[in-house]
PDB file of C-alpha atoms in Angstrom:
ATOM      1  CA  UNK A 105       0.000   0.000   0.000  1.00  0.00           C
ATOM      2  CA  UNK A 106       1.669   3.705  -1.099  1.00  0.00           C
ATOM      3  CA  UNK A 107      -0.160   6.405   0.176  1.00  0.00           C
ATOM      4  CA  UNK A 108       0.620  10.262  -0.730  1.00  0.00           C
ATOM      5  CA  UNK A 109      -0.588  13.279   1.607  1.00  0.00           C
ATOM      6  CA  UNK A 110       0.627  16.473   0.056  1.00  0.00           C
ATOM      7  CA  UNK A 111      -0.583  19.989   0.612  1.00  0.00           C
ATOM      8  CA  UNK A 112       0.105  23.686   1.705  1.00  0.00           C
ATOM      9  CA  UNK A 113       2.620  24.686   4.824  1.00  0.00           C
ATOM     10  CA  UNK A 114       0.315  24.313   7.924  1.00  0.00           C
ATOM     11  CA  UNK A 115      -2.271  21.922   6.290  1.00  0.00           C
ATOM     12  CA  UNK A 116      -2.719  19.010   8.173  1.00  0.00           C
ATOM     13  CA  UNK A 117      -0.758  16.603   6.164  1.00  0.00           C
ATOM     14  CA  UNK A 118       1.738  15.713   8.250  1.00  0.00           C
ATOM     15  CA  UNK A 119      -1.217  14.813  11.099  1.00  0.00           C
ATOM     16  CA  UNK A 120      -2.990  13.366   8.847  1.00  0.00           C
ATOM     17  CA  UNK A 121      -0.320  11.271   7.767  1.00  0.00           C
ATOM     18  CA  UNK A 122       0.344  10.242  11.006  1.00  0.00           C
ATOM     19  CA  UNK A 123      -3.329   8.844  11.463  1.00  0.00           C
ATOM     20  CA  UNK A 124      -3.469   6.923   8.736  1.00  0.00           C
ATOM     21  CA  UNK A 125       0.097   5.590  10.130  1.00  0.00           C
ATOM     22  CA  UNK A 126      -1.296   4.576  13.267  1.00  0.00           C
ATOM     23  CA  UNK A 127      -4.912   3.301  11.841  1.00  0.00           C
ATOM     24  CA  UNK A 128      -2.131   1.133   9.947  1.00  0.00           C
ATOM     25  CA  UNK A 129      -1.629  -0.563  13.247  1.00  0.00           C
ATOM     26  CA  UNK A 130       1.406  -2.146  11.564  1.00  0.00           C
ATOM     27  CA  UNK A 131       5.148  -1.139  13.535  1.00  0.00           C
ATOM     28  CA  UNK A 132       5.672   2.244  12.170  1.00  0.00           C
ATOM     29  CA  UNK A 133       8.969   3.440  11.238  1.00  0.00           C
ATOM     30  CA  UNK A 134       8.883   7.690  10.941  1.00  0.00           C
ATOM     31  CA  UNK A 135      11.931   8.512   8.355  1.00  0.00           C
ATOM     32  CA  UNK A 136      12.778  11.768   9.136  1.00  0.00           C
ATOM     33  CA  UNK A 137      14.330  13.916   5.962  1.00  0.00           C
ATOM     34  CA  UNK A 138      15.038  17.000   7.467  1.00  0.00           C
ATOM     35  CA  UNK A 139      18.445  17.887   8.617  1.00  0.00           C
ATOM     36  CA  UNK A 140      18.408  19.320  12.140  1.00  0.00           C
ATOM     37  CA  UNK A 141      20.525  23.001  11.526  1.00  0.00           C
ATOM     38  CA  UNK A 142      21.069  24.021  15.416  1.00  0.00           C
ATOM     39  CA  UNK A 143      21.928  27.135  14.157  1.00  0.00           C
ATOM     40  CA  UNK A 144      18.014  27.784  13.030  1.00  0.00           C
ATOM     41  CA  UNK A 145      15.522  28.189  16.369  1.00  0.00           C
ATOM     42  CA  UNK A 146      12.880  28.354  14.403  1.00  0.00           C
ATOM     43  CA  UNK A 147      13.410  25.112  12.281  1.00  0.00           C
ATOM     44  CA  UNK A 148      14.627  23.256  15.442  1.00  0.00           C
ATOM     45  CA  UNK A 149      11.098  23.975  17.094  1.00  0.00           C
ATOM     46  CA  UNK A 150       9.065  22.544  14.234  1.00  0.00           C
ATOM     47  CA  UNK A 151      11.248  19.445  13.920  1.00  0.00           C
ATOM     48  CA  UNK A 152      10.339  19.368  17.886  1.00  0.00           C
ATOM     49  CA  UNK A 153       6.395  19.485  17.444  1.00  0.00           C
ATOM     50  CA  UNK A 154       6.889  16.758  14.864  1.00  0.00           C
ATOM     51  CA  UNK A 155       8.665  14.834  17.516  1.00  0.00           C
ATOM     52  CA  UNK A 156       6.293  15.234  20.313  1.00  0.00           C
ATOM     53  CA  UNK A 157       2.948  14.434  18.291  1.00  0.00           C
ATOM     54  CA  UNK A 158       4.647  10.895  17.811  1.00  0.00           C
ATOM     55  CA  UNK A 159       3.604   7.719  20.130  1.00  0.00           C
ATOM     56  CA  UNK A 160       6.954   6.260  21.867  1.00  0.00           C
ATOM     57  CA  UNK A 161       6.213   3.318  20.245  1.00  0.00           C
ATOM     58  CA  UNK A 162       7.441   4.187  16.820  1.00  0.00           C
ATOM     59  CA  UNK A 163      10.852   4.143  15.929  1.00  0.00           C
ATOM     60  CA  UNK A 164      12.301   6.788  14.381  1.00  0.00           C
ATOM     61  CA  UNK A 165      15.276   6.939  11.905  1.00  0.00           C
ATOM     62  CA  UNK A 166      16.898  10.476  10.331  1.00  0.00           C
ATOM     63  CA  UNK A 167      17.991  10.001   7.107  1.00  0.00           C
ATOM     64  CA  UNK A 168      18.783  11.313   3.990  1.00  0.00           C
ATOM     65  CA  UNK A 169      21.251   8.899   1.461  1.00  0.00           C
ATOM     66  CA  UNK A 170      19.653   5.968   2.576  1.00  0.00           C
ATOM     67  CA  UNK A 171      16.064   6.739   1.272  1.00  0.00           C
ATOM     68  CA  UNK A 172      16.194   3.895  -0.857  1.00  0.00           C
ATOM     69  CA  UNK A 173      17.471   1.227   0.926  1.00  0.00           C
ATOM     70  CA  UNK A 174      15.601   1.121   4.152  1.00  0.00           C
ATOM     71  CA  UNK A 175      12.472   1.586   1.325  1.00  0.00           C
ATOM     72  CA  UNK A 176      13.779  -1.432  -0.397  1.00  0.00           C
ATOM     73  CA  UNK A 177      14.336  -3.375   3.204  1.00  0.00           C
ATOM     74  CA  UNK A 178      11.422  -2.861   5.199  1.00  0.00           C
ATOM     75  CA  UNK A 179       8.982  -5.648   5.913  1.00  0.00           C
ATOM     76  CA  UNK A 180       5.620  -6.213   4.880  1.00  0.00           C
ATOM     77  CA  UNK A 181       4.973  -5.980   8.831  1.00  0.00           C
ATOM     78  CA  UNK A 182       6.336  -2.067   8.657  1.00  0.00           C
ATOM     79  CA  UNK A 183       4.925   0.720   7.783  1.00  0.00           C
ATOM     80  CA  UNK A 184       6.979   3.623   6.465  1.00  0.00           C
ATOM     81  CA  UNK A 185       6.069   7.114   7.261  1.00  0.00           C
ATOM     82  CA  UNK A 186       8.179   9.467   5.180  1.00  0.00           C
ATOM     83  CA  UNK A 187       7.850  12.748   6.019  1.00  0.00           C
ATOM     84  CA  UNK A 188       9.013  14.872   4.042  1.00  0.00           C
ATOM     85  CA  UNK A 189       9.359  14.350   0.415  1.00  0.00           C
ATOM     86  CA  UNK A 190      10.549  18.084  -0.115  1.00  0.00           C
ATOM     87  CA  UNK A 191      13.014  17.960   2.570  1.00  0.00           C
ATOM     88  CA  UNK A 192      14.649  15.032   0.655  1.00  0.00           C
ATOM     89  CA  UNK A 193      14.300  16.680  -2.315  1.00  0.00           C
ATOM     90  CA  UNK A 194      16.204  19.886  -1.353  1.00  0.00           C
ATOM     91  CA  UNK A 195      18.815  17.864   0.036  1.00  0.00           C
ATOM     92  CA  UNK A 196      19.899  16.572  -3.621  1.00  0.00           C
ATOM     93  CA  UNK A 197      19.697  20.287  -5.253  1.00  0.00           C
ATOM     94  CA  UNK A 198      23.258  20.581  -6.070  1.00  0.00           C
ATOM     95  CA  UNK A 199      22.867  17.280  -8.139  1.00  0.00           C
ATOM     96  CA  UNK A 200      23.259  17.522 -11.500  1.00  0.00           C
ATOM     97  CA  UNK A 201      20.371  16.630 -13.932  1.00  0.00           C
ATOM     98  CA  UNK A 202      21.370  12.995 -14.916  1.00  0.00           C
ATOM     99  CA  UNK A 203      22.668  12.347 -11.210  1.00  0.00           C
ATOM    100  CA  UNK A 204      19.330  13.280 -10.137  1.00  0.00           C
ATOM    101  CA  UNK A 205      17.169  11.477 -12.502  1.00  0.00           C
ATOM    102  CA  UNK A 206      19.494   8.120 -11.061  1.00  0.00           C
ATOM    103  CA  UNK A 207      18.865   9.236  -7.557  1.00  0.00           C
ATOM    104  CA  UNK A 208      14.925   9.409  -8.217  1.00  0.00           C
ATOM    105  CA  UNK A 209      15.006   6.465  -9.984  1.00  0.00           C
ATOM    106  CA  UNK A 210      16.381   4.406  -7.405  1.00  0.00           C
ATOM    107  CA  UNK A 211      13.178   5.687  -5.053  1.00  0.00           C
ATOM    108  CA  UNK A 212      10.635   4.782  -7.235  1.00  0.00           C
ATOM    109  CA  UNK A 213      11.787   1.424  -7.936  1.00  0.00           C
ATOM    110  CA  UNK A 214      12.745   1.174  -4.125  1.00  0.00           C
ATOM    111  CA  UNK A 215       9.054   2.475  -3.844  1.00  0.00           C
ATOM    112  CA  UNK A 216       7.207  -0.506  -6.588  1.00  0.00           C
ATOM    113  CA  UNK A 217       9.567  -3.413  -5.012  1.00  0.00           C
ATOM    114  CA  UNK A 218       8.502  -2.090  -1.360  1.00  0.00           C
ATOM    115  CA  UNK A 219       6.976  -5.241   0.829  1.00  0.00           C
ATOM    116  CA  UNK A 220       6.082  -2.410   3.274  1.00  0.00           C
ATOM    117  CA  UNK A 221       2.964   0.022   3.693  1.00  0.00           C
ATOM    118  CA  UNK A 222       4.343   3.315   2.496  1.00  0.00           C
ATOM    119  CA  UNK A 223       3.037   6.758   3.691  1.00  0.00           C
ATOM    120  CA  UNK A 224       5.030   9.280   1.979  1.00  0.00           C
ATOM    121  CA  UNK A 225       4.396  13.533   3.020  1.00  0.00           C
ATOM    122  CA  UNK A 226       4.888  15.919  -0.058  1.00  0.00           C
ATOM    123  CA  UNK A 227       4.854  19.282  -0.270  1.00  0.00           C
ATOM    124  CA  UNK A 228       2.879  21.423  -2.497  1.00  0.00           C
ATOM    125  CA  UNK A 229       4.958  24.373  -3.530  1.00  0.00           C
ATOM    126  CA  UNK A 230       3.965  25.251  -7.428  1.00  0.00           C
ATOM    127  CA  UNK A 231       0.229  26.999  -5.983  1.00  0.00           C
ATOM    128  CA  UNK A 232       2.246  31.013  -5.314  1.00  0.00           C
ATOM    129  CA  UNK A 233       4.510  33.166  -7.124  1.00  0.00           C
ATOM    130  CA  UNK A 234       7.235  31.280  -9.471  1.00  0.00           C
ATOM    131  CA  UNK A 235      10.113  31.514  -7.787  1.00  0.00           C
ATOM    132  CA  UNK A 236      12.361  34.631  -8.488  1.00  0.00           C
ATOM    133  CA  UNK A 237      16.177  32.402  -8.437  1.00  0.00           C
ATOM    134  CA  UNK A 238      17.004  29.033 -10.532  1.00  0.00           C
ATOM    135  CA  UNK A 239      17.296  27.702  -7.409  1.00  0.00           C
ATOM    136  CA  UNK A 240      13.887  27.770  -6.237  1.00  0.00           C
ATOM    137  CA  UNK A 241      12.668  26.999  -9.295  1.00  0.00           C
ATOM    138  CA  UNK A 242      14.645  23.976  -9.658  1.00  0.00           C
ATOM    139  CA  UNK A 243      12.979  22.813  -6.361  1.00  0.00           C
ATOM    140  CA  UNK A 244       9.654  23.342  -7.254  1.00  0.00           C
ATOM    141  CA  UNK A 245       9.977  21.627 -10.695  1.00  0.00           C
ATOM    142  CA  UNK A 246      11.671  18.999  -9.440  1.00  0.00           C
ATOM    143  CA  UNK A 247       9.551  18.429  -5.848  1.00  0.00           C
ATOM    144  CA  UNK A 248       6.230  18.371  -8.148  1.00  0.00           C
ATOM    145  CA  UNK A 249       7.657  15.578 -10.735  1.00  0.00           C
ATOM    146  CA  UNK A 250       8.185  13.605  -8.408  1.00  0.00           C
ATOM    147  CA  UNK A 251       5.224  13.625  -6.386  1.00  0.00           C
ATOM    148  CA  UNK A 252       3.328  13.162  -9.687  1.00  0.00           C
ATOM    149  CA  UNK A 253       5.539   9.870 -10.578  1.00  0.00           C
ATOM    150  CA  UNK A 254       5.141   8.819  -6.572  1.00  0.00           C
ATOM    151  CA  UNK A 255       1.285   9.776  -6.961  1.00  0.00           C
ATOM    152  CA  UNK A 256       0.857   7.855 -10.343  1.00  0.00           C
ATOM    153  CA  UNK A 257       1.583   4.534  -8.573  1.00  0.00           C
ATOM    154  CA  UNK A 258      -0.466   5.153  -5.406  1.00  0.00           C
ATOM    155  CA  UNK A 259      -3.129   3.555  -3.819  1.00  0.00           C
ATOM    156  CA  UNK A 260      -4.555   6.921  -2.236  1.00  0.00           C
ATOM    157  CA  UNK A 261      -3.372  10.311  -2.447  1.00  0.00           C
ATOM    158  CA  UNK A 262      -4.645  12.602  -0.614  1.00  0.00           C
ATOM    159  CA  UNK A 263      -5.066  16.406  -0.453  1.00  0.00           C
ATOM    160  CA  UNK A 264      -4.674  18.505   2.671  1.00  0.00           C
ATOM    161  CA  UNK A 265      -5.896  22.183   2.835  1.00  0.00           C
ATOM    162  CA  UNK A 266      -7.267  23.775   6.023  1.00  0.00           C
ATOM    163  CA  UNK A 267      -6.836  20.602   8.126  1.00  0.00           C
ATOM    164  CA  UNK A 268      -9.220  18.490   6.001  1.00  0.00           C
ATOM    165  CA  UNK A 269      -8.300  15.878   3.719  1.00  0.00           C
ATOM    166  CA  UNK A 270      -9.788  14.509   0.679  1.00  0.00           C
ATOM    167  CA  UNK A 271      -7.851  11.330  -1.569  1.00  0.00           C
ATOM    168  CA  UNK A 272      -7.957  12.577  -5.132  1.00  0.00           C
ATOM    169  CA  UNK A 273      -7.212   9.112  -6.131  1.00  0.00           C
ATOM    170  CA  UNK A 274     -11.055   8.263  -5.854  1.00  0.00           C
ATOM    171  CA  UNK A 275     -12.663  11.619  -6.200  1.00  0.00           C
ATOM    172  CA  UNK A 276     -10.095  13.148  -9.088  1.00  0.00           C
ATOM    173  CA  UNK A 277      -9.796  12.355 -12.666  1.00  0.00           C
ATOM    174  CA  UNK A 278      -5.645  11.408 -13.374  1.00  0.00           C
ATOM    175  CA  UNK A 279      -4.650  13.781 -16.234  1.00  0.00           C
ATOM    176  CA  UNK A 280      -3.078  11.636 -19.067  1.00  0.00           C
ATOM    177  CA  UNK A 281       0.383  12.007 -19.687  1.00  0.00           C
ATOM    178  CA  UNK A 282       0.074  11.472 -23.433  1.00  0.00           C
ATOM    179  CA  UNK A 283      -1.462  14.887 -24.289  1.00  0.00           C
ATOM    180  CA  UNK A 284       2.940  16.011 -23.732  1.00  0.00           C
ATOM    181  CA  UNK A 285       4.765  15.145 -27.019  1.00  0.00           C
ATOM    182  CA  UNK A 286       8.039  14.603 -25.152  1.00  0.00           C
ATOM    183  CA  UNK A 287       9.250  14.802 -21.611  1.00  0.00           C
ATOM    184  CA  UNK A 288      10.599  18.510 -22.181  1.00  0.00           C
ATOM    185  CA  UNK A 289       6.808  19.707 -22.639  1.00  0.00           C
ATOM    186  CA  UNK A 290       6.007  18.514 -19.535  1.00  0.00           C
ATOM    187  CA  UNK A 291       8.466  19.997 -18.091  1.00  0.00           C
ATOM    188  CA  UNK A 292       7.506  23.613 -19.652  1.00  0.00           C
ATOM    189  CA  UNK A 293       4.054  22.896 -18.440  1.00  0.00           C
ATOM    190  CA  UNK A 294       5.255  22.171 -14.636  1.00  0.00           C
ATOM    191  CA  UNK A 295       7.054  26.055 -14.967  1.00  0.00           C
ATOM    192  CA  UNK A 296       3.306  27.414 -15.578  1.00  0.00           C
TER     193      UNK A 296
END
C-alpha cells in the first residue's frame, strides 16, 4: 500500500499522515528527511512538534542517502512514514540533472519493489509566485515531478488544505500524460 498526503505549509498533512500511520496498526517506522541546523531556532522547534505528536512506540530513523534502501528493506509488517518528500528533495539540489534522474530512480523502484505500507508527506509548492532564483525553481519543478511519478503509482493520495483531507485518487480524474509530445513539454508545463 503507497499512500501520498501532500498539501500547503500548515495543512494538516503531516497529522494526517500520522493517522493513517497509526490506523495502519502495523510497527511504524517515521523517516525523518530534514536535517536538524542548530543554528536555526525556528526550524529546530518545528522538527520538535513533529517529535512530540509521535507515540513512543514508533521508531524513528533520520535520514537522507539511505532513502532507498531502508524503502527497499522494510517488511511487509512495517509501515513507512516518510515525512518529508521536499526535505529530501532539497537535500539533492546541487545534483546535477542525470545524477538526479538516477537518484529518483532508485526511489521509485525502491518504492514498486517495497513489501512495506508506504506513507510518503509531499509538499505542495507550485500553488504562489514562481520563484524569483534558478534555485527555487529547480525545487519546485523537481519536488512536483516527483510527487506526480510517486502519486501515479499510489493507492490513495490525498489532499490537505485547512486541516481536512480529501484522496484525489477516488474523487479526481488522473490527467493523461500522453497529451505532452516529449518529456521537455512537460516539463515547460510544470514552470506554468
Amino acid at each position: 500500500m503507497l499512500t501520498v498526503v501532500t498539501g500547503p505549509s500548515r495543512s494538516g498533512k503531516s497529522e494526517w499522515a500520522e493517522e493513517l500511520a497509526h490506523q495502519s496498526q502495523q510497527k511504524v517506522i517515521y523517516i525523518a528527511t530534514a536535517q536538524v541546523d542548530p543554528e536555526d531556532p525556528e526550524w529546530c522547534d518545528r522538527i520538535s512538534q513533529h517529535q512530540q505528536r509521535r507515540p513512543a512506540d514508533w521508531q524513528t530513523m533520520n535520514i537522507q542517502d539511505e532513502l532507498a534502501t531502508v524503502i527497499a528493506t522494510a517488511s511487509d509488517r512495517d509501515c513507512l512514514l516518510i515525512d518529508s518528500l521536499g526535505t529530501w528533495v532539497a537535500a539533492y539540489l546541487d545534483q546535477s540533472e542525470a545524477d538526479w534522474n538516477q537518484q529518483t530512480q532508485a526511489f521509485l523502484a525502491a518504492l514498486h519493489n517495497c513489501l512495506a505500507s508506504v506513507i510518503i508527506v509531499a509538499e505542495e509548492t507550485g500553488w504562489g509566485v514562481v520563484p524569483a532564483y534558478p534555485l527555487g525553481r529547480q525545487f519546485r519543478d523537481r519536488l512536483g515531478s516527483l510527487t506526480r511519478q510517486v502519486s501515479n503509482h499510489a493507492d490513495h493520495v490525498f489532499l490537505a488544505v485547512a486541516g481536512y483531507a480529501i484522496d484525489l485518487k477516488h474523487l479526481g480524474v488522473q490527467i493523461p500524460r500522453s497529451i505532452y509530445r516529449n518529456p521537455q513539454d512537460l516539463n515547460h508545463s510544470l514552470a506554468d
